[in-house]
PDB file of C-alpha atoms in Angstrom:
ATOM      1  CA  UNK A 151     -24.386 -10.825 -28.950  1.00 71.00           C
ATOM      2  CA  UNK A 152     -24.387  -7.471 -27.154  1.00 87.00           C
ATOM      3  CA  UNK A 153     -21.256  -5.454 -26.277  1.00 89.00           C
ATOM      4  CA  UNK A 154     -22.384  -5.481 -22.507  1.00 93.00           C
ATOM      5  CA  UNK A 155     -21.305  -9.043 -21.896  1.00 94.00           C
ATOM      6  CA  UNK A 156     -17.835  -9.242 -22.835  1.00 93.00           C
ATOM      7  CA  UNK A 157     -17.282  -5.774 -21.444  1.00 94.00           C
ATOM      8  CA  UNK A 158     -18.793  -6.850 -18.037  1.00 96.00           C
ATOM      9  CA  UNK A 159     -16.606  -9.999 -18.136  1.00 96.00           C
ATOM     10  CA  UNK A 160     -13.595  -7.953 -18.932  1.00 96.00           C
ATOM     11  CA  UNK A 161     -14.381  -5.489 -15.958  1.00 96.00           C
ATOM     12  CA  UNK A 162     -14.477  -8.521 -13.789  1.00 97.00           C
ATOM     13  CA  UNK A 163     -11.274 -10.184 -15.113  1.00 96.00           C
ATOM     14  CA  UNK A 164      -9.438  -6.489 -14.649  1.00 97.00           C
ATOM     15  CA  UNK A 165     -10.653  -6.274 -11.101  1.00 97.00           C
ATOM     16  CA  UNK A 166      -9.770  -9.743 -10.172  1.00 96.00           C
ATOM     17  CA  UNK A 167      -6.292  -9.196 -11.401  1.00 96.00           C
ATOM     18  CA  UNK A 168      -6.254  -5.817  -9.780  1.00 97.00           C
ATOM     19  CA  UNK A 169      -7.091  -7.305  -6.385  1.00 97.00           C
ATOM     20  CA  UNK A 170      -4.371  -9.874  -7.140  1.00 95.00           C
ATOM     21  CA  UNK A 171      -1.616  -7.352  -7.665  1.00 94.00           C
ATOM     22  CA  UNK A 172      -2.644  -5.564  -4.458  1.00 94.00           C
ATOM     23  CA  UNK A 173      -3.235  -8.330  -2.184  1.00 93.00           C
ATOM     24  CA  UNK A 174      -0.778 -10.813  -3.047  1.00 88.00           C
ATOM     25  CA  UNK A 175       2.892 -11.150  -1.530  1.00 84.00           C
ATOM     26  CA  UNK A 176       4.188 -13.935  -3.862  1.00 87.00           C
ATOM     27  CA  UNK A 177       5.889 -12.454  -6.950  1.00 87.00           C
ATOM     28  CA  UNK A 178       4.761 -15.259  -9.403  1.00 89.00           C
ATOM     29  CA  UNK A 179       1.102 -14.690  -8.071  1.00 91.00           C
ATOM     30  CA  UNK A 180       1.710 -10.984  -8.792  1.00 91.00           C
ATOM     31  CA  UNK A 181       2.741 -11.771 -12.309  1.00 91.00           C
ATOM     32  CA  UNK A 182      -0.112 -14.102 -12.827  1.00 92.00           C
ATOM     33  CA  UNK A 183      -2.550 -11.215 -11.710  1.00 94.00           C
ATOM     34  CA  UNK A 184      -0.807  -8.906 -14.312  1.00 93.00           C
ATOM     35  CA  UNK A 185      -1.456 -11.486 -16.946  1.00 93.00           C
ATOM     36  CA  UNK A 186      -5.055 -11.632 -16.125  1.00 94.00           C
ATOM     37  CA  UNK A 187      -5.304  -7.813 -16.500  1.00 95.00           C
ATOM     38  CA  UNK A 188      -3.766  -7.915 -19.879  1.00 93.00           C
ATOM     39  CA  UNK A 189      -6.058 -10.732 -20.855  1.00 94.00           C
ATOM     40  CA  UNK A 190      -8.933  -8.447 -19.578  1.00 95.00           C
ATOM     41  CA  UNK A 191      -7.954  -5.492 -21.925  1.00 93.00           C
ATOM     42  CA  UNK A 192      -7.254  -8.162 -24.927  1.00 93.00           C
ATOM     43  CA  UNK A 193     -10.923  -9.222 -24.560  1.00 93.00           C
ATOM     44  CA  UNK A 194     -12.204  -5.620 -24.438  1.00 92.00           C
ATOM     45  CA  UNK A 195     -10.175  -4.895 -27.484  1.00 90.00           C
ATOM     46  CA  UNK A 196     -11.493  -7.694 -29.506  1.00 90.00           C
ATOM     47  CA  UNK A 197     -15.049  -7.173 -28.316  1.00 90.00           C
ATOM     48  CA  UNK A 198     -14.840  -3.384 -29.438  1.00 88.00           C
ATOM     49  CA  UNK A 199     -13.460  -4.281 -32.590  1.00 86.00           C
ATOM     50  CA  UNK A 200     -16.060  -6.804 -33.557  1.00 85.00           C
ATOM     51  CA  UNK A 201     -18.654  -4.187 -32.372  1.00 86.00           C
ATOM     52  CA  UNK A 202     -17.241  -1.435 -34.441  1.00 82.00           C
ATOM     53  CA  UNK A 203     -16.662  -3.648 -37.487  1.00 79.00           C
ATOM     54  CA  UNK A 204     -20.406  -4.336 -37.629  1.00 74.00           C
ATOM     55  CA  UNK A 205     -21.175  -0.671 -37.528  1.00 71.00           C
ATOM     56  CA  UNK A 206     -18.492   0.546 -40.205  1.00 70.00           C
ATOM     57  CA  UNK A 207     -18.327  -0.231 -43.684  1.00 68.00           C
ATOM     58  CA  UNK A 208     -14.572  -0.831 -43.838  1.00 68.00           C
ATOM     59  CA  UNK A 209     -13.088  -3.461 -41.452  1.00 70.00           C
ATOM     60  CA  UNK A 210      -9.894  -2.639 -40.520  1.00 76.00           C
ATOM     61  CA  UNK A 211      -9.462  -4.969 -37.529  1.00 80.00           C
ATOM     62  CA  UNK A 212      -7.380  -2.875 -35.579  1.00 83.00           C
ATOM     63  CA  UNK A 213      -8.521  -3.997 -32.293  1.00 83.00           C
ATOM     64  CA  UNK A 214      -7.326  -7.559 -33.193  1.00 86.00           C
ATOM     65  CA  UNK A 215      -3.939  -6.302 -34.445  1.00 87.00           C
ATOM     66  CA  UNK A 216      -3.262  -4.474 -31.293  1.00 89.00           C
ATOM     67  CA  UNK A 217      -4.462  -7.632 -29.262  1.00 91.00           C
ATOM     68  CA  UNK A 218      -1.872  -9.593 -31.112  1.00 91.00           C
ATOM     69  CA  UNK A 219       0.663  -6.849 -29.961  1.00 92.00           C
ATOM     70  CA  UNK A 220      -0.456  -6.902 -26.604  1.00 90.00           C
ATOM     71  CA  UNK A 221      -0.098 -10.813 -26.368  1.00 92.00           C
ATOM     72  CA  UNK A 222       3.690 -10.626 -27.809  1.00 93.00           C
ATOM     73  CA  UNK A 223       4.285  -8.180 -25.189  1.00 91.00           C
ATOM     74  CA  UNK A 224       2.915 -10.182 -22.531  1.00 91.00           C
ATOM     75  CA  UNK A 225       4.762 -13.206 -23.366  1.00 92.00           C
ATOM     76  CA  UNK A 226       7.876 -11.092 -23.251  1.00 93.00           C
ATOM     77  CA  UNK A 227       7.029  -9.676 -19.897  1.00 90.00           C
ATOM     78  CA  UNK A 228       6.318 -12.980 -18.328  1.00 91.00           C
ATOM     79  CA  UNK A 229       9.509 -14.429 -19.554  1.00 92.00           C
ATOM     80  CA  UNK A 230      11.573 -11.634 -18.090  1.00 94.00           C
ATOM     81  CA  UNK A 231       9.534 -11.441 -14.947  1.00 91.00           C
ATOM     82  CA  UNK A 232       9.863 -15.236 -14.271  1.00 91.00           C
ATOM     83  CA  UNK A 233      13.631 -15.050 -14.945  1.00 93.00           C
ATOM     84  CA  UNK A 234      13.892 -12.161 -12.667  1.00 90.00           C
ATOM     85  CA  UNK A 235      11.912 -13.811  -9.860  1.00 89.00           C
ATOM     86  CA  UNK A 236      13.787 -17.001 -10.284  1.00 91.00           C
ATOM     87  CA  UNK A 237      17.282 -15.134  -9.983  1.00 90.00           C
ATOM     88  CA  UNK A 238      16.036 -13.295  -6.801  1.00 87.00           C
ATOM     89  CA  UNK A 239      14.773 -16.574  -5.469  1.00 87.00           C
ATOM     90  CA  UNK A 240      18.144 -18.147  -5.863  1.00 90.00           C
ATOM     91  CA  UNK A 241      20.139 -15.283  -4.302  1.00 86.00           C
ATOM     92  CA  UNK A 242      17.669 -14.479  -1.389  1.00 82.00           C
ATOM     93  CA  UNK A 243      15.822 -17.981  -0.770  1.00 83.00           C
ATOM     94  CA  UNK A 244      12.192 -16.258  -1.239  1.00 81.00           C
ATOM     95  CA  UNK A 245       9.883 -14.981  -3.599  1.00 80.00           C
ATOM     96  CA  UNK A 246       7.856 -12.997  -0.974  1.00 82.00           C
ATOM     97  CA  UNK A 247       7.775  -9.290  -1.991  1.00 81.00           C
ATOM     98  CA  UNK A 248       7.650  -8.186   1.880  1.00 79.00           C
ATOM     99  CA  UNK A 249      10.795 -10.065   2.616  1.00 78.00           C
ATOM    100  CA  UNK A 250      12.871  -8.511  -0.289  1.00 74.00           C
ATOM    101  CA  UNK A 251      14.916  -5.455   0.484  1.00 63.00           C
ATOM    102  CA  UNK A 252      17.579  -3.671  -1.197  1.00 58.00           C
ATOM    103  CA  UNK A 253      20.930  -5.078  -0.206  1.00 49.00           C
ATOM    104  CA  UNK A 254      22.149  -1.454   0.721  1.00 43.00           C
ATOM    105  CA  UNK A 255      19.270  -0.701   3.041  1.00 56.00           C
ATOM    106  CA  UNK A 256      19.622  -1.799   6.595  1.00 54.00           C
ATOM    107  CA  UNK A 257      17.178  -3.395   8.829  1.00 56.00           C
ATOM    108  CA  UNK A 258      16.109  -0.201  10.411  1.00 59.00           C
ATOM    109  CA  UNK A 259      15.576   1.403   6.815  1.00 56.00           C
ATOM    110  CA  UNK A 260      18.831   3.452   6.919  1.00 58.00           C
ATOM    111  CA  UNK A 261      21.056   3.354   3.947  1.00 54.00           C
ATOM    112  CA  UNK A 262      24.556   2.316   4.972  1.00 51.00           C
ATOM    113  CA  UNK A 263      26.262   4.502   2.421  1.00 54.00           C
ATOM    114  CA  UNK A 264      25.069   7.706   3.882  1.00 54.00           C
ATOM    115  CA  UNK A 265      25.204   6.730   7.451  1.00 53.00           C
ATOM    116  CA  UNK A 266      28.432   7.397   9.545  1.00 52.00           C
ATOM    117  CA  UNK A 267      30.876   4.691   8.961  1.00 52.00           C
ATOM    118  CA  UNK A 268      32.478   4.747  12.290  1.00 53.00           C
ATOM    119  CA  UNK A 269      29.190   4.654  14.236  1.00 52.00           C
ATOM    120  CA  UNK A 270      28.407   0.975  13.781  1.00 50.00           C
ATOM    121  CA  UNK A 271      31.864  -0.313  13.340  1.00 50.00           C
ATOM    122  CA  UNK A 272      32.599  -3.382  15.524  1.00 49.00           C
ATOM    123  CA  UNK A 273      36.057  -4.558  16.809  1.00 51.00           C
ATOM    124  CA  UNK A 274      35.892  -7.900  15.145  1.00 56.00           C
ATOM    125  CA  UNK A 275      35.558  -6.664  11.375  1.00 54.00           C
ATOM    126  CA  UNK A 276      33.261  -6.155   8.436  1.00 56.00           C
ATOM    127  CA  UNK A 277      32.114  -9.886   8.323  1.00 55.00           C
ATOM    128  CA  UNK A 278      30.315  -9.431  11.587  1.00 56.00           C
ATOM    129  CA  UNK A 279      28.837  -5.986  10.421  1.00 56.00           C
ATOM    130  CA  UNK A 280      27.371  -7.862   7.406  1.00 53.00           C
ATOM    131  CA  UNK A 281      25.932 -10.604   9.657  1.00 53.00           C
ATOM    132  CA  UNK A 282      24.185  -8.024  11.779  1.00 56.00           C
ATOM    133  CA  UNK A 283      22.768  -6.176   8.956  1.00 56.00           C
ATOM    134  CA  UNK A 284      21.345  -9.243   7.458  1.00 57.00           C
ATOM    135  CA  UNK A 285      20.079 -10.769  10.597  1.00 51.00           C
TER     136      UNK A 285
END
């Protein structure tokens, strides 16, 4: 088998994952696209390891060992990523990346910590300020 076949497949998988990361708005779909990109890299590592082991006299299989490390890192990344997405979804009620903002950031993009505290104060109290900031 030629090296071109797995390399082309790897490029197609990586480009599909890159499109998913750039175009998707759901955090879980973005994580799935990152996994697709990591699997494309793994396919490339194994393909080049097999190709180089045919030409070299000593077979170290360093590409396959590196692939095992990449799979372990990807498993840890998806575990932490899903836990983060679930925690954000429980707190905010959505996993849409565009709707998630920092809590210190106001609706107009200003940071309320650096703004003038007397400028937006209402007569009813801080509960109404929080309701207006989240609305």
